[in-house]
PDB file of C-alpha atoms and ligand atoms in Angstrom:
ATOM      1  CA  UNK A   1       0.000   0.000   0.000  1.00  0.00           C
ATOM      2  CA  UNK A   2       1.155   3.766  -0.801  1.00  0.00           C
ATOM      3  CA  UNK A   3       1.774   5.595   2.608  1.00  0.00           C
ATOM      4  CA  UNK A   4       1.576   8.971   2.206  1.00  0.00           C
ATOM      5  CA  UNK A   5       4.813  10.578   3.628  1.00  0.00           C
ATOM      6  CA  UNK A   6       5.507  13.290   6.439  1.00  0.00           C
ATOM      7  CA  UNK A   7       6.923  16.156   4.511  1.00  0.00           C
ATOM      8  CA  UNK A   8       9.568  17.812   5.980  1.00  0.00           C
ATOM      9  CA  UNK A   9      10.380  20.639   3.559  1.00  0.00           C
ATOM     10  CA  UNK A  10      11.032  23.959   4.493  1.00  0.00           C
ATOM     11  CA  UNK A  11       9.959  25.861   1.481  1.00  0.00           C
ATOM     12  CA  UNK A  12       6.654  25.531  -0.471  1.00  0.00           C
ATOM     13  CA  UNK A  13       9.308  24.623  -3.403  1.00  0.00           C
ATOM     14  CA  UNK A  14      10.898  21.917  -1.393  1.00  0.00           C
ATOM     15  CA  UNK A  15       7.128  20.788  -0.708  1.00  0.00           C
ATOM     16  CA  UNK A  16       6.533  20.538  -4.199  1.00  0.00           C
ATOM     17  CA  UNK A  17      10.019  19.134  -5.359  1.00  0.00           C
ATOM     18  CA  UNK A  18       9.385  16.501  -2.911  1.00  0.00           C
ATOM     19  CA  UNK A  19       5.685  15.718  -3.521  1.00  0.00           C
ATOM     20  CA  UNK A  20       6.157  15.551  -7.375  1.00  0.00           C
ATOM     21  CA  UNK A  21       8.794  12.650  -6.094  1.00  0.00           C
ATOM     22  CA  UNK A  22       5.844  10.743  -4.395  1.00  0.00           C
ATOM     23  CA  UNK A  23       3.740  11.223  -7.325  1.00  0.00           C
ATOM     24  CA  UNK A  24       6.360   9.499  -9.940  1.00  0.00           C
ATOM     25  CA  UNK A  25       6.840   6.926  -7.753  1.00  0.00           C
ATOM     26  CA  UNK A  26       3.464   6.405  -6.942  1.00  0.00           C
ATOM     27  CA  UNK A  27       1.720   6.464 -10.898  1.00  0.00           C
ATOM     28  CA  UNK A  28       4.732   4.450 -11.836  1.00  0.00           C
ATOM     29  CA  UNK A  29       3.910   1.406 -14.190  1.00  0.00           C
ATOM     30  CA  UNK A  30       0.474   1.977 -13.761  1.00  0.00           C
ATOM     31  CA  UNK A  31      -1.240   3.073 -16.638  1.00  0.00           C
ATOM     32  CA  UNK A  32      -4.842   3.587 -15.598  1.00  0.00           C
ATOM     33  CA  UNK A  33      -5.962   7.164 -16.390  1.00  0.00           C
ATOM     34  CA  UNK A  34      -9.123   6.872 -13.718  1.00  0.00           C
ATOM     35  CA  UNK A  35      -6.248   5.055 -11.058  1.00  0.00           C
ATOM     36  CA  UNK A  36      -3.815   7.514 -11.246  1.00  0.00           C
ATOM     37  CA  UNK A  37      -6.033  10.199 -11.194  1.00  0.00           C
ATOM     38  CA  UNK A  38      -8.020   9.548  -8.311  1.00  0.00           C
ATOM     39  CA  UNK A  39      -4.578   7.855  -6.328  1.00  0.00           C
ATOM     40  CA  UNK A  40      -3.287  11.886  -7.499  1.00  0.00           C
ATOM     41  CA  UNK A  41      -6.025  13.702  -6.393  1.00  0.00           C
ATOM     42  CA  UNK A  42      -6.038  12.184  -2.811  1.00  0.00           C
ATOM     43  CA  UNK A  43      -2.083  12.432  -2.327  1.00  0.00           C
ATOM     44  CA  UNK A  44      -2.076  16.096  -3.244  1.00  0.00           C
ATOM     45  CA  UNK A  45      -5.371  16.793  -1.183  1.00  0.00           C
ATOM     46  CA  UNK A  46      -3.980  15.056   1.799  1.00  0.00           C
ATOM     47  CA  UNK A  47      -0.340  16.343   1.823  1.00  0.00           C
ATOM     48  CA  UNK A  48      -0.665  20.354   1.267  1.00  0.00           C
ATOM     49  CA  UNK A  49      -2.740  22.236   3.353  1.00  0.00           C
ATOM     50  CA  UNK A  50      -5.598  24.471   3.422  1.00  0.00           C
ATOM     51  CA  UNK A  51      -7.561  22.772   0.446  1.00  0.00           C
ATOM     52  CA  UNK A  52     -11.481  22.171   0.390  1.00  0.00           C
ATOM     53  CA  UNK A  53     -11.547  20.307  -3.122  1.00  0.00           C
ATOM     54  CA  UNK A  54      -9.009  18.831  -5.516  1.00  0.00           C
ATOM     55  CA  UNK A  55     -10.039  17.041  -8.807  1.00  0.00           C
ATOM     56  CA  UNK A  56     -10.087  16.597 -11.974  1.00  0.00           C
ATOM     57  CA  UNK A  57     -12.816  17.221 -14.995  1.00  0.00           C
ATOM     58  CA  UNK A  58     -11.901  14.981 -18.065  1.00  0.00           C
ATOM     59  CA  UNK A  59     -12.665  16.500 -21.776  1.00  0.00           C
ATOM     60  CA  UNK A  60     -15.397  14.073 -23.194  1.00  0.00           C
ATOM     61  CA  UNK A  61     -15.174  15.448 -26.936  1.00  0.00           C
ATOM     62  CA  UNK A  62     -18.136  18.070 -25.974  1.00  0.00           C
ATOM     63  CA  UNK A  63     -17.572  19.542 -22.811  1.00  0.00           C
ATOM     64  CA  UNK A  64     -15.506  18.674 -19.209  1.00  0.00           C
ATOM     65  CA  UNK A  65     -17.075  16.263 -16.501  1.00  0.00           C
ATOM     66  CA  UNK A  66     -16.340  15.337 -13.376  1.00  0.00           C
ATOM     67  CA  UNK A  67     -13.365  12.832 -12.575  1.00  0.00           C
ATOM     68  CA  UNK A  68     -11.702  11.632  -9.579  1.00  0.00           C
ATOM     69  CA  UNK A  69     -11.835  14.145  -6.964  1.00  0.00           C
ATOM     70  CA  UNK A  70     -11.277  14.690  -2.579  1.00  0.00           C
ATOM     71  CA  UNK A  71     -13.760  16.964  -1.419  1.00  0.00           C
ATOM     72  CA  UNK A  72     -17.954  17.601  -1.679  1.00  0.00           C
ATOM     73  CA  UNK A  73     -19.759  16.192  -4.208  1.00  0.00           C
ATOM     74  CA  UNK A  74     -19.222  19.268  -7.129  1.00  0.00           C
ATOM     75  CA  UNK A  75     -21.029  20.269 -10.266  1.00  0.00           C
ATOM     76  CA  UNK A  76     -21.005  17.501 -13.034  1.00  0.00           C
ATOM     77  CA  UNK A  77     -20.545  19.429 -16.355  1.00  0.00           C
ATOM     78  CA  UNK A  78     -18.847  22.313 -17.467  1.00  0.00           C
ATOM     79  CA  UNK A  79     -18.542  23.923 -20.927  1.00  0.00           C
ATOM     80  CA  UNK A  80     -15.736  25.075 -22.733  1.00  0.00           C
ATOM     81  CA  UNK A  81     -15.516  28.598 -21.890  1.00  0.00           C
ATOM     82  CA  UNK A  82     -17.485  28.547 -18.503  1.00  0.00           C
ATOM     83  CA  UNK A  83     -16.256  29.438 -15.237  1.00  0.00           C
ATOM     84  CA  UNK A  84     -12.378  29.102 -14.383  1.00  0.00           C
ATOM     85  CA  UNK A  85     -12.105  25.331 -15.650  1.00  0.00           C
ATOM     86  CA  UNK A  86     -13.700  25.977 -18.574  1.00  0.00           C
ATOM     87  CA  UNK A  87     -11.262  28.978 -19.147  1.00  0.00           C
ATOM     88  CA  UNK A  88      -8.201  26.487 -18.194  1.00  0.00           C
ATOM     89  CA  UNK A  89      -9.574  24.423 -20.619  1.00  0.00           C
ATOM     90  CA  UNK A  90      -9.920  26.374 -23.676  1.00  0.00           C
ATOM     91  CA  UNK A  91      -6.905  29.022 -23.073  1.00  0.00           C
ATOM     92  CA  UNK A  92      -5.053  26.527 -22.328  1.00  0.00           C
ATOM     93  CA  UNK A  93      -3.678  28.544 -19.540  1.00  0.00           C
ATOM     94  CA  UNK A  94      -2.922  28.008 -16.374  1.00  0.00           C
ATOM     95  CA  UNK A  95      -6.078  30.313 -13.863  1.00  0.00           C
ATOM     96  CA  UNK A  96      -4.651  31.324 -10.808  1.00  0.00           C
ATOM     97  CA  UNK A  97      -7.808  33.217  -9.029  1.00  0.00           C
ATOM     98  CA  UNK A  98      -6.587  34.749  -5.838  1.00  0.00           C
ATOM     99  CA  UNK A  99     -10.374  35.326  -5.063  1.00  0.00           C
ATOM    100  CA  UNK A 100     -13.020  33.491  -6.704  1.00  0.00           C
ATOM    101  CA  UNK A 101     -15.310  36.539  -5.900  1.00  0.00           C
ATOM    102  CA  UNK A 102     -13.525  38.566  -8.494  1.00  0.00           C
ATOM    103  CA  UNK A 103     -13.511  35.871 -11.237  1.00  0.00           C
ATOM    104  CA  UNK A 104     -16.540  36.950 -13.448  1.00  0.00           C
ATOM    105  CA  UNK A 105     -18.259  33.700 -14.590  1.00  0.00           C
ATOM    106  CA  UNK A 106     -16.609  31.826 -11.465  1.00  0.00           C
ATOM    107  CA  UNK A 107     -18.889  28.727 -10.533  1.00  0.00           C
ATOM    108  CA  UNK A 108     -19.550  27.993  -7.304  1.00  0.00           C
ATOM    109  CA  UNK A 109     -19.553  24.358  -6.659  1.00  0.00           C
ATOM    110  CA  UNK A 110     -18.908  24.332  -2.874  1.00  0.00           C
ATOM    111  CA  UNK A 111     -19.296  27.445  -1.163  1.00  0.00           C
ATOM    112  CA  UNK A 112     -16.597  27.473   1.147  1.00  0.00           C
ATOM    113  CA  UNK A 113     -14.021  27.629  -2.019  1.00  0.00           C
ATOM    114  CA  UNK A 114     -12.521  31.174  -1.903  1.00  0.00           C
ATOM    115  CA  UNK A 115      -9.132  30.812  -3.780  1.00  0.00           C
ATOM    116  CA  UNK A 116      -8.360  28.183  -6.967  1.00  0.00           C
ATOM    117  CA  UNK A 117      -5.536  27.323  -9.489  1.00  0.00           C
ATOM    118  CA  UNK A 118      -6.822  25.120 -12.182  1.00  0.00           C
ATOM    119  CA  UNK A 119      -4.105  23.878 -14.865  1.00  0.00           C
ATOM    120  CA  UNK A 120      -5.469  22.538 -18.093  1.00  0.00           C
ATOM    121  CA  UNK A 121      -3.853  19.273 -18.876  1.00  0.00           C
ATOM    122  CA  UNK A 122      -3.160  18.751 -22.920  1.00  0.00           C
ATOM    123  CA  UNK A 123      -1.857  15.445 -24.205  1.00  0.00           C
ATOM    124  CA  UNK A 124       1.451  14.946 -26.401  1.00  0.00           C
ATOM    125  CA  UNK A 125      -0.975  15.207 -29.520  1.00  0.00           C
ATOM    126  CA  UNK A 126      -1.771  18.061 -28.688  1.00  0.00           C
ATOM    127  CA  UNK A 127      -5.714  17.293 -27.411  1.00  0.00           C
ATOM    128  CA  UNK A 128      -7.181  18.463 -24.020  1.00  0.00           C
ATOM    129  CA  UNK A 129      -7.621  15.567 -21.803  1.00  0.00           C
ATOM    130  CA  UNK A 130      -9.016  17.827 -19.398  1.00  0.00           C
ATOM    131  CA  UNK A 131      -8.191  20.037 -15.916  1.00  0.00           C
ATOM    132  CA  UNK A 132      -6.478  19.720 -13.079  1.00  0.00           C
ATOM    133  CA  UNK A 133      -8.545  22.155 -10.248  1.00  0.00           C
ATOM    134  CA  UNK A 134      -7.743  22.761  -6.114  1.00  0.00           C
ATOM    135  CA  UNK A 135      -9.830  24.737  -4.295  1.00  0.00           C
ATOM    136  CA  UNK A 136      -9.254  26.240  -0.922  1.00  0.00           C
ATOM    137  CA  UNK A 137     -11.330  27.830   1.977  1.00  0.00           C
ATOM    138  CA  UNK A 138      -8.987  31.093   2.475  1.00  0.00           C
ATOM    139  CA  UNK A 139      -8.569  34.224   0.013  1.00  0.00           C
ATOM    140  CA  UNK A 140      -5.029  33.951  -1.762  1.00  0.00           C
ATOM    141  CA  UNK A 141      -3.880  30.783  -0.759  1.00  0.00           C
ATOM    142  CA  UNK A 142      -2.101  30.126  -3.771  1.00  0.00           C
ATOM    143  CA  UNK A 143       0.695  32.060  -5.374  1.00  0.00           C
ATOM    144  CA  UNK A 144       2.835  32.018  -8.219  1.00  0.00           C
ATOM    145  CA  UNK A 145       4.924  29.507  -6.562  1.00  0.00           C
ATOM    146  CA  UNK A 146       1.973  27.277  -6.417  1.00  0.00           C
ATOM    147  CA  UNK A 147       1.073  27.802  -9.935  1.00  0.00           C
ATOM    148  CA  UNK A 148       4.851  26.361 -10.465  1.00  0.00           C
ATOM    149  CA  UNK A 149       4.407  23.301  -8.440  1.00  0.00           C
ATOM    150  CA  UNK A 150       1.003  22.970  -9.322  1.00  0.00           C
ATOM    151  CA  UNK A 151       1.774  23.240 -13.002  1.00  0.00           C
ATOM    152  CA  UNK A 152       5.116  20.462 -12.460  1.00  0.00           C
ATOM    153  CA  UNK A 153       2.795  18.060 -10.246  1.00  0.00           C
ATOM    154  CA  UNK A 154       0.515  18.009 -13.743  1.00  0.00           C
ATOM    155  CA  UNK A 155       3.513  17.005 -15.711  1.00  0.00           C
ATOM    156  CA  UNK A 156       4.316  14.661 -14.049  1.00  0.00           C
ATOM    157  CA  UNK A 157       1.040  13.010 -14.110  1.00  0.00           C
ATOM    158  CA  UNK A 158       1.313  13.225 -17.800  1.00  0.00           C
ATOM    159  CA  UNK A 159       3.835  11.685 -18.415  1.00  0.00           C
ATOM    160  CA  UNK A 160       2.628   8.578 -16.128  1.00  0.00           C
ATOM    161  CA  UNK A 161      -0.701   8.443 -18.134  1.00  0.00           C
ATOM    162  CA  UNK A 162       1.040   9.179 -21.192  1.00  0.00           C
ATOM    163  CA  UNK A 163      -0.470   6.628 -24.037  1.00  0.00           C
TER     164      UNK A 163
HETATM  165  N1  SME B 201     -15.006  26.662  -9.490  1.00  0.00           N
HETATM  166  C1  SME B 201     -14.905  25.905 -10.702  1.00  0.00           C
HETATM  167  C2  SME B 201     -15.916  24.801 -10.736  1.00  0.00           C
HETATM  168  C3  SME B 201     -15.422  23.508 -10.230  1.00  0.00           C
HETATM  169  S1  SME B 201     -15.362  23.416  -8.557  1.00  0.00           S
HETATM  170  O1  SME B 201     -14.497  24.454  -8.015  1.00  0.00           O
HETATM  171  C4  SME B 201     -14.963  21.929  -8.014  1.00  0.00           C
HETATM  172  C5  SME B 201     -15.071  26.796 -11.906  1.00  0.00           C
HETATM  173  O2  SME B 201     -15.402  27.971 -11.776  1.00  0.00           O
HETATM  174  O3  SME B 201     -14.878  26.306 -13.011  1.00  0.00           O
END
């Protein structure tokens, strides 16, 4: 079984540089997208702090829905365009929304999200395969720096559930 490790790091880089270590380790020579993703999404929810939801929505073709997630039950399907996964997901650009309050089209799935980074996640062919989304209870929890590790975390799960 996959214990999730203390983290000692002193820096939120150090946090990150060490988690994306547990990540390759754990996704290796497993090549289940829905495994990996919902053995991802629970590492990364339960070793950073200060997070109320962390998930995924898949691209089905049409529009993103809801993959493996830690948190409340959320909203189910979201268009292209709508809200800040939908603008991950067709910018193809990392959202880093300090305050969801100030993100116009921002959809509320659980109320008690106040900050989120969502990172879209595109495959070698260049197709979306969907977005990678945390959510947290407190106003600017994530920074630039979180973007980073947030944005390295994702490669590395790409490359695990690379086809
Ligand atoms: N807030 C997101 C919706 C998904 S939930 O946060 C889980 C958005 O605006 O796209």
């Amino acid at each position: 079984m996959f214990e999730i490790k203390a983290n000692h790091a002193t820096s939120k880089r150090e946090q990150y540089a060490e988690l994306a270590e547990q990540v390759r380790g754990m996704l290796a020579d497993e090549p289940s997208l829905i495994a990996n993703a919902a053995n991802f999404a629970a590492l990364v929810f339960h070793s950073l702090p200060d997070f109320n939801w962390a998930g995924f929505y898949l691209y089905d073709g049409q529009e993103l829905v809801v993959g493996p997630f830690q948190g409340k039950p959320a909203c189910i399907r979201i268009a292209l365009g709508r809200g800040v996964c939908g603008t991950a997901a067709q910018t193809r650009q990392t959202q880093l929304v300090r305050n969801v309050h100030d993100f116009d089209g921002h959809i509320a799935c659980d109320a008690a999200s106040q900050s989120e980074i969502v990172v879209p996640l595109v495959n070698a062919d260049g197709s979306l395969l969907g977005v990678w989304d945390v959510d947290s209870p407190s106003v600017g929890r994530f920074d630039e720096e979180d973007r980073a590790g947030m944005e390295a975390l994702c490669a590395v799960f790409m490359e695990a559930v690379k086809p």
